[in-house]
CSV table of C-alpha atoms in Angstrom, one decimal:
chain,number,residue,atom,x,y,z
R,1,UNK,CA,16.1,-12.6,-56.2
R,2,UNK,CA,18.2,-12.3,-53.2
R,3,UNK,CA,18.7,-8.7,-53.7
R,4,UNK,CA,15.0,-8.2,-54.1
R,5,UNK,CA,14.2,-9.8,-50.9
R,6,UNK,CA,16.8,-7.4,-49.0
R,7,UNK,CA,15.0,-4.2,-50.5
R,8,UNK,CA,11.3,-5.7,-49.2
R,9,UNK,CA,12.7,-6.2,-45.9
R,10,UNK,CA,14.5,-2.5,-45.9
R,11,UNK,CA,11.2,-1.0,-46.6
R,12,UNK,CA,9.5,-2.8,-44.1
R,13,UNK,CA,11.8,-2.0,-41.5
R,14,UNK,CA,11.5,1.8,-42.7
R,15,UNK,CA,7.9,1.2,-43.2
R,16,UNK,CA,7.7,0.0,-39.3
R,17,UNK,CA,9.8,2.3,-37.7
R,18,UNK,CA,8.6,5.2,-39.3
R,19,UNK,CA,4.9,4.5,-38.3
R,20,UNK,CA,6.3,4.3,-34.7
R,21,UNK,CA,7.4,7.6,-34.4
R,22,UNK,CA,3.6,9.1,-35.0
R,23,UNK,CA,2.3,8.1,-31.6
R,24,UNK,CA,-0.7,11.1,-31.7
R,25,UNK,CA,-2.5,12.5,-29.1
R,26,UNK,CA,-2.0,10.1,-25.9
R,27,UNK,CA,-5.4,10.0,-24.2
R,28,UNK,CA,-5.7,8.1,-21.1
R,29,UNK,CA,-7.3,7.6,-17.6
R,30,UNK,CA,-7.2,10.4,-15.4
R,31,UNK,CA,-3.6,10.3,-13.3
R,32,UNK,CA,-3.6,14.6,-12.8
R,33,UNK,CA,-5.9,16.4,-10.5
R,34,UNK,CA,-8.6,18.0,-13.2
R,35,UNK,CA,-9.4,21.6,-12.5
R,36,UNK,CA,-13.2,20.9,-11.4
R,37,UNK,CA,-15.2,17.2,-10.0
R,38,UNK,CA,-17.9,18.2,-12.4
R,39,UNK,CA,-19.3,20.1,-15.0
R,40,UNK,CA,-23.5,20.2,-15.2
R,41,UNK,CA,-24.8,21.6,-18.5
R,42,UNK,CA,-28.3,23.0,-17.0
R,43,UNK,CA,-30.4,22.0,-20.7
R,44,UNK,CA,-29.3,20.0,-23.7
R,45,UNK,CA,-26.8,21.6,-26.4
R,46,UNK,CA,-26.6,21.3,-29.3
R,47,UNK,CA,-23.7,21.8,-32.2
R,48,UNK,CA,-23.2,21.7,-35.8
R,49,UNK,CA,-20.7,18.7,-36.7
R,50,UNK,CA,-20.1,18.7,-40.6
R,51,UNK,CA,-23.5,17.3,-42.1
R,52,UNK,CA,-24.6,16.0,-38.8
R,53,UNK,CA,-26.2,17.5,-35.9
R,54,UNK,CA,-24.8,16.3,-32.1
R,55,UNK,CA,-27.5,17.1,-29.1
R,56,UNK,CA,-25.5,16.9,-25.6
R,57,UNK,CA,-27.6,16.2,-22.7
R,58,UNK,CA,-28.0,18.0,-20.0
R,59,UNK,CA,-27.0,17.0,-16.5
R,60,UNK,CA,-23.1,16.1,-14.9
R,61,UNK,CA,-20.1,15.3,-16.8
R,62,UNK,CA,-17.8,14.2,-15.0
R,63,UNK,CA,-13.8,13.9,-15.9
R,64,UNK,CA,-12.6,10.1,-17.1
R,65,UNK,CA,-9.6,11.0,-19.5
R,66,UNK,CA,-7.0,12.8,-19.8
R,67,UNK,CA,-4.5,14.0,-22.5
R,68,UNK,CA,-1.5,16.4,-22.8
R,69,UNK,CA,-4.1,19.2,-23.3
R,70,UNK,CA,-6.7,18.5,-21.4
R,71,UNK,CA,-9.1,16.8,-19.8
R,72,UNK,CA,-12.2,14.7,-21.2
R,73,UNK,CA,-15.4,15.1,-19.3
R,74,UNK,CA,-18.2,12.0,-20.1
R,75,UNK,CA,-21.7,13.3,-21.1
R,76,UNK,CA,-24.3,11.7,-18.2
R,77,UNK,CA,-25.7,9.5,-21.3
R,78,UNK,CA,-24.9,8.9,-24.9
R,79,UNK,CA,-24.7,12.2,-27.3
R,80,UNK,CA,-27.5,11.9,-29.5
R,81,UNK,CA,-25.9,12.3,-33.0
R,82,UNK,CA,-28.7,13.5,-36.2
R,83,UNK,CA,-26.7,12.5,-39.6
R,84,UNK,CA,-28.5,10.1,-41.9
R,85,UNK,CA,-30.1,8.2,-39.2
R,86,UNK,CA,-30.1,9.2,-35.7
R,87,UNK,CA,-27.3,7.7,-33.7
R,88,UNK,CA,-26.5,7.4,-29.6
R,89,UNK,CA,-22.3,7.8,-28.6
R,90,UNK,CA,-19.9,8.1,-25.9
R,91,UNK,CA,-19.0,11.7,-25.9
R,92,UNK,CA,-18.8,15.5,-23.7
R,93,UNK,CA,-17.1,18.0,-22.9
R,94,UNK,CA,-13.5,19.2,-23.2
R,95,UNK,CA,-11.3,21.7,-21.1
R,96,UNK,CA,-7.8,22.6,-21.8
R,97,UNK,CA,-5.1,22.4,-19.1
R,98,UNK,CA,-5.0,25.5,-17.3
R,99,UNK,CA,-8.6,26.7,-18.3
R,100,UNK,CA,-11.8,25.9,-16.3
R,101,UNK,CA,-14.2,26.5,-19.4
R,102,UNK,CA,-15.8,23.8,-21.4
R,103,UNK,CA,-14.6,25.5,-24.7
R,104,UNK,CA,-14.7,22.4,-26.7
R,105,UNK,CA,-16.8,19.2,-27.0
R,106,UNK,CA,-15.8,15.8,-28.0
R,107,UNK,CA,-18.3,12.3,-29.6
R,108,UNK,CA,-16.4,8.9,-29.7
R,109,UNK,CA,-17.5,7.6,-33.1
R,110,UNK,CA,-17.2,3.8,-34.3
R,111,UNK,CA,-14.6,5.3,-36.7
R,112,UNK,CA,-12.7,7.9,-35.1
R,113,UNK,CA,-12.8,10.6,-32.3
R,114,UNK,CA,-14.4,14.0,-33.5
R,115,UNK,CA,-13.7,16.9,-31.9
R,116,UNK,CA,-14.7,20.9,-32.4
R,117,UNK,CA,-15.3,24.2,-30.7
R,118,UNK,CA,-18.1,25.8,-29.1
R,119,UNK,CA,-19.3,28.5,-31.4
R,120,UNK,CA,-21.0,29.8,-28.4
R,121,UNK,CA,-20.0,28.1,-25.0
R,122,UNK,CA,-22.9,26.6,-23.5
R,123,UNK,CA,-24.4,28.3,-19.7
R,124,UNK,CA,-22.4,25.4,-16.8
R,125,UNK,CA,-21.8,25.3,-13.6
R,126,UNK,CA,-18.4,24.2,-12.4
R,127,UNK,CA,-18.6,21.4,-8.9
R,128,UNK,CA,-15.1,21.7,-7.9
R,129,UNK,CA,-14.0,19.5,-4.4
């Protein structure tokens, strides 16, 4: 029995320290200078997102997060997400470090963070300081 016990605790240990190594994308509150104050979508746009459809409104997104690829502009209100039911989240835009385009977009879900590409990106205007 003794033995046994040792070999549950190894695992866990393994299991633990494993699991610690996989930290994934770090995002966080802006600490870098983003490359624009704003981005203003002039009308809504809209996206394909697996079976659902994700309406971004228009108006200014402005930059609240950050990771190590980007930066995380937040929509002026909720993304209107069309699945099943219709749905309101947090979400917006996305530019990579070193770009100034919004070539991806970005809808904070109760169950995870979805992210995807603009097939097409959308007509912006950049408000830089």
């Amino acid at each position: 029995m003794r033995d046994d016990s040792r070999v549950i605790l190894l695992v866990v240990l393994l299991g633990t320290g494993c699991s610690s190594l996989w930290q994934g994308p770090s995002v966080h509150p802006i600490s870098s200078k983003p490359p624009e104050s704003a981005i203003v979508l002039s009308a809504p746009v809209t996206v394909r997102d697996q079976s659902a459809t994700d309406t971004f409104p228009a108006g200014k997104y402005r930059p609240l997060y950050e990771d190590r690829g980007g930066y995380y502009f937040e929509a002026p209100t909720k993304v209107v997400v069309d699945d099943v039911a219709v749905f309101a989240h947090e979400g917006g835009l996305y530019v990579a470090r070193g770009a100034t385009e919004p070539t991806r977009w970005y809808v904070t879900r109760p169950n995870g963070k979805t992210m995807g590409r603009f097939k097409k990106i959308p007509p912006y205007t950049l408000i830089r300081d």
